[in-house]
Coordinates of C-alpha atoms in Angstrom, one line a residue:
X1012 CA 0.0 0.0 0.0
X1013 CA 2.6 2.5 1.0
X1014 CA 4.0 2.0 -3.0
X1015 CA 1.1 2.7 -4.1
X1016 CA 0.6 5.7 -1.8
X1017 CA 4.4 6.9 -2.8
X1018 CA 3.5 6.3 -6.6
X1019 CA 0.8 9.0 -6.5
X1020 CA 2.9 11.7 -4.4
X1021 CA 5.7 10.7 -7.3
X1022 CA 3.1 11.2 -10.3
X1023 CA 1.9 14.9 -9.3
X1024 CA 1.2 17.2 -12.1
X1025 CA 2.7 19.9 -9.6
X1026 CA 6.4 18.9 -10.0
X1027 CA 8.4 21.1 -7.2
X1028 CA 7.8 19.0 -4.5
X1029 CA 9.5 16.3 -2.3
X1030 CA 8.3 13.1 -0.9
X1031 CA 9.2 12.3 2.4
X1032 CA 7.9 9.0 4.0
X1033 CA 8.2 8.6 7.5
X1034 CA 8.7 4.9 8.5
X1035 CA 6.9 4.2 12.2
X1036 CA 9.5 2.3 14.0
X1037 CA 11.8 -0.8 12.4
X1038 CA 10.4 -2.2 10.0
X1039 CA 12.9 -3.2 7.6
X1040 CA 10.3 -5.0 5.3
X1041 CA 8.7 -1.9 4.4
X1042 CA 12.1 0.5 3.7
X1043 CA 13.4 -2.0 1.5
X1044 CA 10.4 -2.4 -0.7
X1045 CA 10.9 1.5 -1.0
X1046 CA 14.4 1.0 -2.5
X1047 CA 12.7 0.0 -6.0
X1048 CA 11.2 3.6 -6.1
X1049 CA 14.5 5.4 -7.3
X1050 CA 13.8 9.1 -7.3
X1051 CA 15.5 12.0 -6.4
X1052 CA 12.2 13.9 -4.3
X1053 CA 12.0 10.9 -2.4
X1054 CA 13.3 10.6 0.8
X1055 CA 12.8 7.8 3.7
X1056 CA 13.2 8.7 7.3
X1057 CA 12.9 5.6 9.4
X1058 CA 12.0 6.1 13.2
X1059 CA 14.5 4.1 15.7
X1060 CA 11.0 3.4 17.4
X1061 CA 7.1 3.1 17.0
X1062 CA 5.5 6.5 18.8
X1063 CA 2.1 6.5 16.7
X1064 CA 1.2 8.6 13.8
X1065 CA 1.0 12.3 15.4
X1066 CA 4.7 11.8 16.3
X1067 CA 5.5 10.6 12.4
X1068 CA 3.6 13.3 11.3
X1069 CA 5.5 15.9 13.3
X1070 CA 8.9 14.3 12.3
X1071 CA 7.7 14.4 8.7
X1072 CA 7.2 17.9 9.1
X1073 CA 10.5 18.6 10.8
X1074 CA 12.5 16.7 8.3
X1075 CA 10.8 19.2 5.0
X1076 CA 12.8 21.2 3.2
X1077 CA 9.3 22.9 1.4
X1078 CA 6.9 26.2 2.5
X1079 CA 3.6 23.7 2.4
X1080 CA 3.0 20.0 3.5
X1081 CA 0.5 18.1 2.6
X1082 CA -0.2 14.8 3.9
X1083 CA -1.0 11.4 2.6
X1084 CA -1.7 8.6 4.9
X1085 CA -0.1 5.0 3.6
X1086 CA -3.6 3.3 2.4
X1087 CA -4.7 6.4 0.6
X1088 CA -3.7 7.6 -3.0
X1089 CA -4.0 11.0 -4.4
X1090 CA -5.1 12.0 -8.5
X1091 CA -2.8 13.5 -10.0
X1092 CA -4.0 17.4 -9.7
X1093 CA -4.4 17.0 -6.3
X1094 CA -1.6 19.4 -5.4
X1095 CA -1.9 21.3 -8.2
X1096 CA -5.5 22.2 -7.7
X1097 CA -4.8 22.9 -4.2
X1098 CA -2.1 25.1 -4.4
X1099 CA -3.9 27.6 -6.9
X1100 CA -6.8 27.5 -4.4
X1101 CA -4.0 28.2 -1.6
X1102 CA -2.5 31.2 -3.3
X1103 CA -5.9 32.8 -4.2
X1104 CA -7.0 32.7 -0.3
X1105 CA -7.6 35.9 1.8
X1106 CA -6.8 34.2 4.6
X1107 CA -2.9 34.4 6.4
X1108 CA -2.6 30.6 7.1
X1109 CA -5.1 28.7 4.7
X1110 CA -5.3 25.3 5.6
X1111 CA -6.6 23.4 2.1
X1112 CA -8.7 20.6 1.7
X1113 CA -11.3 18.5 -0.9
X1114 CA -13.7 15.9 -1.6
X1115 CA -12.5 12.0 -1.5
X1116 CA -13.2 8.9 -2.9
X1117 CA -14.2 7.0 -0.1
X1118 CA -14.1 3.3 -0.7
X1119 CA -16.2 1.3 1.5
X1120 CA -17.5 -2.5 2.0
X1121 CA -20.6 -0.8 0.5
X1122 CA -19.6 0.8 -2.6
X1123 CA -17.7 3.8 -3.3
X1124 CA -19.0 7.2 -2.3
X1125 CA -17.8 10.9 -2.8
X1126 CA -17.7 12.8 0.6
X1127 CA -18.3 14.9 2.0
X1128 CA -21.8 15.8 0.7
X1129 CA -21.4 19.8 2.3
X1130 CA -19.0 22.4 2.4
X1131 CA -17.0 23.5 5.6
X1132 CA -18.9 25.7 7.7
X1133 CA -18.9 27.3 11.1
X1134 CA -18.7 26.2 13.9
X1135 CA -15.8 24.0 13.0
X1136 CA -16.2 21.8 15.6
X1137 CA -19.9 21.0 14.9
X1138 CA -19.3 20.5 10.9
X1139 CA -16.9 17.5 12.2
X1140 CA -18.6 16.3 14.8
X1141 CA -22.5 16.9 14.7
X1142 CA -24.6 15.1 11.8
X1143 CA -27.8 16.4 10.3
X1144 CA -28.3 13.4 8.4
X1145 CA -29.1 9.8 9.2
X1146 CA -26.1 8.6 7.0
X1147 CA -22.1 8.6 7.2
X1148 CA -20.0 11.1 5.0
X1149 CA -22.0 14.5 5.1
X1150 CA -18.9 16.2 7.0
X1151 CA -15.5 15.6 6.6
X1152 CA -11.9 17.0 6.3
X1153 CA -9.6 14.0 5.7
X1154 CA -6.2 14.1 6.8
X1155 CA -4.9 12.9 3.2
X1156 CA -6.6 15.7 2.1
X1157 CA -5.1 18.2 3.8
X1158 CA -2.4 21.2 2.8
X1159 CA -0.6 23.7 5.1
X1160 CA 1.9 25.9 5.3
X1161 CA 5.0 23.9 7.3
X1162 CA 5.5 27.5 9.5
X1163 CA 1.7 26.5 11.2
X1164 CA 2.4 23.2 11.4
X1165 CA 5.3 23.8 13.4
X1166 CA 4.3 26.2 15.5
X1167 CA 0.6 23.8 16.2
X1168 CA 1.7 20.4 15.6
X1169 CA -0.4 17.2 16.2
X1170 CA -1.0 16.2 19.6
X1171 CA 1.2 13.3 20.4
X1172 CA 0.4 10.5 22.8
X1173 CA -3.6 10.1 21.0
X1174 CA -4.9 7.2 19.7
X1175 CA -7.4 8.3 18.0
X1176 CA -9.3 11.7 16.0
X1177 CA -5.4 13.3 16.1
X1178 CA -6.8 15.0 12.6
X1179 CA -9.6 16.4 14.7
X1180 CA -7.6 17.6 17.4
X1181 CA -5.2 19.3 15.2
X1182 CA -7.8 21.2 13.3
X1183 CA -9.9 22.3 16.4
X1184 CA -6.3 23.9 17.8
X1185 CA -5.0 25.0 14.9
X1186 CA -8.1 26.9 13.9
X1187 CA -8.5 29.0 16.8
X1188 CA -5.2 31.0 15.8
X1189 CA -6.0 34.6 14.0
X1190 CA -5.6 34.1 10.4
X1191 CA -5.8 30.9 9.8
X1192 CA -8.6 30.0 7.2
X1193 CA -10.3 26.5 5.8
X1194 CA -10.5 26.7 2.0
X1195 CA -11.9 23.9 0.0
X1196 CA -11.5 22.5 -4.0
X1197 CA -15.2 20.8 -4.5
X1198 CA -13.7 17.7 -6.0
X1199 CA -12.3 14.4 -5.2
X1200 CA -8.9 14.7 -5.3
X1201 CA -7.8 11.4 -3.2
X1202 CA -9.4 8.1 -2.5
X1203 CA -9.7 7.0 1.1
X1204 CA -9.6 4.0 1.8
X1205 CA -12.2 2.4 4.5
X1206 CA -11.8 -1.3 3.2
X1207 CA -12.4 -3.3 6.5
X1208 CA -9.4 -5.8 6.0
X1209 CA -7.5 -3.1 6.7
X1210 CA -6.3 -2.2 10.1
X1211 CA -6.2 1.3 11.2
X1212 CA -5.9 3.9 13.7
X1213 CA -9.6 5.4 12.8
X1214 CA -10.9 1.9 12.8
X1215 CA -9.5 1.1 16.6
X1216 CA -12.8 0.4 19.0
X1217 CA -12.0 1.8 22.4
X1218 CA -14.9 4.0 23.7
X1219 CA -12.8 5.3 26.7
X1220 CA -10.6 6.8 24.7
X1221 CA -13.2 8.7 22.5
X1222 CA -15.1 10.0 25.7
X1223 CA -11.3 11.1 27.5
X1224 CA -10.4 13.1 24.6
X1225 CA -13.7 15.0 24.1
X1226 CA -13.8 15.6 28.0
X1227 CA -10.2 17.3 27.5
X1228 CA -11.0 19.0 24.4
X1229 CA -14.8 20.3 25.0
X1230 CA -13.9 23.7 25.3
X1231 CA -12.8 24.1 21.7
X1232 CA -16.5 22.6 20.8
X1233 CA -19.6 23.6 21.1
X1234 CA -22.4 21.6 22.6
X1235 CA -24.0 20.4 20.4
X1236 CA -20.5 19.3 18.5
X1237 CA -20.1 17.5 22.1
X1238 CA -23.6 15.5 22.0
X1239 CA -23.1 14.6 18.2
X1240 CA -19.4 13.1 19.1
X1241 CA -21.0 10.8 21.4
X1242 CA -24.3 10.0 19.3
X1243 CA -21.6 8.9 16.1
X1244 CA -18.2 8.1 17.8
X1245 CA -18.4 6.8 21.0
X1246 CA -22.0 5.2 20.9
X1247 CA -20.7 2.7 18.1
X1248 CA -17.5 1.9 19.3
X1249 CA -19.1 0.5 22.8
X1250 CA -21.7 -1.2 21.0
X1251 CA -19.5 -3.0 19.2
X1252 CA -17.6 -3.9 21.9
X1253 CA -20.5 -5.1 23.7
X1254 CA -20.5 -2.8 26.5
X1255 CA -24.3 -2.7 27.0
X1256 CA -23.5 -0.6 30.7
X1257 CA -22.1 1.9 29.0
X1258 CA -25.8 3.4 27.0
X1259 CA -27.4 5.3 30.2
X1260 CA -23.6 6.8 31.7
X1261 CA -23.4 8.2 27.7
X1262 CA -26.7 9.2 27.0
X1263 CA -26.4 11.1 30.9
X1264 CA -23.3 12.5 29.8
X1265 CA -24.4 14.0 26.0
X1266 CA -27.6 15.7 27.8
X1267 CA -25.4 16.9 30.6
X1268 CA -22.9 18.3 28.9
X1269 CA -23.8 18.6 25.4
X1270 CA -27.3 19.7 23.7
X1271 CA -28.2 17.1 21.8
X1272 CA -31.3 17.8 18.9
X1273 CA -34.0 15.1 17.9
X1274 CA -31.1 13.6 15.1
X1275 CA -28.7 13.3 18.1
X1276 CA -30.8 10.9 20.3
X1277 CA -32.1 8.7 17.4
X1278 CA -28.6 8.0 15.8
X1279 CA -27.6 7.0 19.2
X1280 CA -30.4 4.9 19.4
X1281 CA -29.7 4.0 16.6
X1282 CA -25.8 3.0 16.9
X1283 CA -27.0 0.6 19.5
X1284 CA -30.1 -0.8 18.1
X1285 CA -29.5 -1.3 14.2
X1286 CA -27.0 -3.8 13.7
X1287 CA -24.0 -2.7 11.9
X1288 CA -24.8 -4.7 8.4
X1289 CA -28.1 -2.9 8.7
X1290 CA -26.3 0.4 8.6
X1291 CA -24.1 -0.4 5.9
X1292 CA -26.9 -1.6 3.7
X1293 CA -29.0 1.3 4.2
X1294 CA -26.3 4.0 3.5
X1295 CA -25.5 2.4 0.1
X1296 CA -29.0 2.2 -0.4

């Protein structure tokens, strides 16, 4: 996969650019498959140990020798304009620090589908969090999808240490500094990849987490971004772990801390009471 990944970074029509690929710990398998791919942008840094993907990411960023970085996670592919496309849209922007992102493929045990179905808006926090629909993909800023300016980055880099929603938590912060701006190119211009053989860190079930890091983070969201977190995150995570004591302390904690609408309390009904294949089938319906 990470071939395939390095293939697309390599095939950009926007041609002044580097690819750096940040190996997770040892794993020798992986940097000698890269050897084959004999280019002079490319560049492998190889960690002496695994520290999780925020810690990559922020070495990634370190090691750059270019203004912008843009990211692209080892499962995920980008088209060929995707840089190009973003980087006009970049220099067009009234904002200081634009922060860039589009539309993806997302590929699915259901089908393929091209999110997300609506725009960036404000609140931040509640386009990421909070659903109006009943269905997956309305909101979304992918991290494969994503272009900065490596200045921001390193002054607001990911949180390390998190297991999960580090894209999240990086946008919530980042966005709260004065000039920074969310501009978006209204195509797909990657393919995500959601296949459920593969392992990842978005995939990972542990409710606990979910619920410690919106506790720490809830003043960068609003309430009702809080009550939709739980509703589509942490709801069916613990439902698929079976942890059936867990409903009433979450559906406590969403009306006591959150402010939860009508679609709030019926997809967390819903996350516990429609079996998985159910959902699936009905969203590609």
């Amino acid at each position: 996969m990470v071939l395939r990944a390095v293939d697309s970074a390599l095939q950009q029509t926007f041609r002044e650019l580097e690819v750096v690929v940040v190996i997770d710990g040892n794993d020798d398998f992986t940097a000698a498959s890269l050897t084959s791919r004999v280019s002079p942008k490319l560049r492998i840094v190889q960690l002496a140990q695994q520290s999780g993907g925020s810690h990559a990411r922020n070495e990634g960023v370190r090691e750059a020798r270019g203004e912008w970085i843009a990211f692209l996670d080892d499962d995920d592919i980008w088209f060929p304009t995707k840089l190009e496309k973003q980087f006009a849209v970049a220099m067009a922007s009234e904002a200081k620090e634009p922060i860039v992102a589009c539309k993806v493929v997302a590929r699915t045990a259901s089908g393929e589908f091209r999110w997300p179905r609506k725009l960036p808006s404000k609140p931040l926090s509640e386009y990421l969090l909070a659903r109006n629909s009943w269905s997956q993909g309305e909101n979304l800023l992918q991290t494969s999808t994503l272009l900065a300016r490596r200045r921001l980055l390193l002054e607001v880099g990911f949180e390390e240490g998190l297991q999960k929603h580090q894209d999240w938590d990086w946008l919530l912060r980042v966005t709260r500094i004065s000039g920074v701006g969310i501009e978006f190119v209204d195509e797909p211009l990657s393919i995500w990849n959601l296949e459920p053989s593969r392992s990842s860190v978005s995939r990972r079930q542990d409710w606990r987490a979910s619920l410690a890091w919106i506790q720490a983070r809830s003043e960068l969201v609003t309430r009702r971004a809080y009550a939709g977190f739980i509703a589509t995150q942490i709801a069916p995570q613990a439902a698929r772990q079976k942890e059936w004591q867990a409903f009433v302390p979450l559906l406590a904690e969403m009306v006591r801390v959150g402010r939860p609408r009508t679609i709030d309390i019926c997809l967390l009904l819903g996350m516990w009471f429609v079996p998985p294949s159910l959902r699936d089938w009905l969203r590609s319906s």
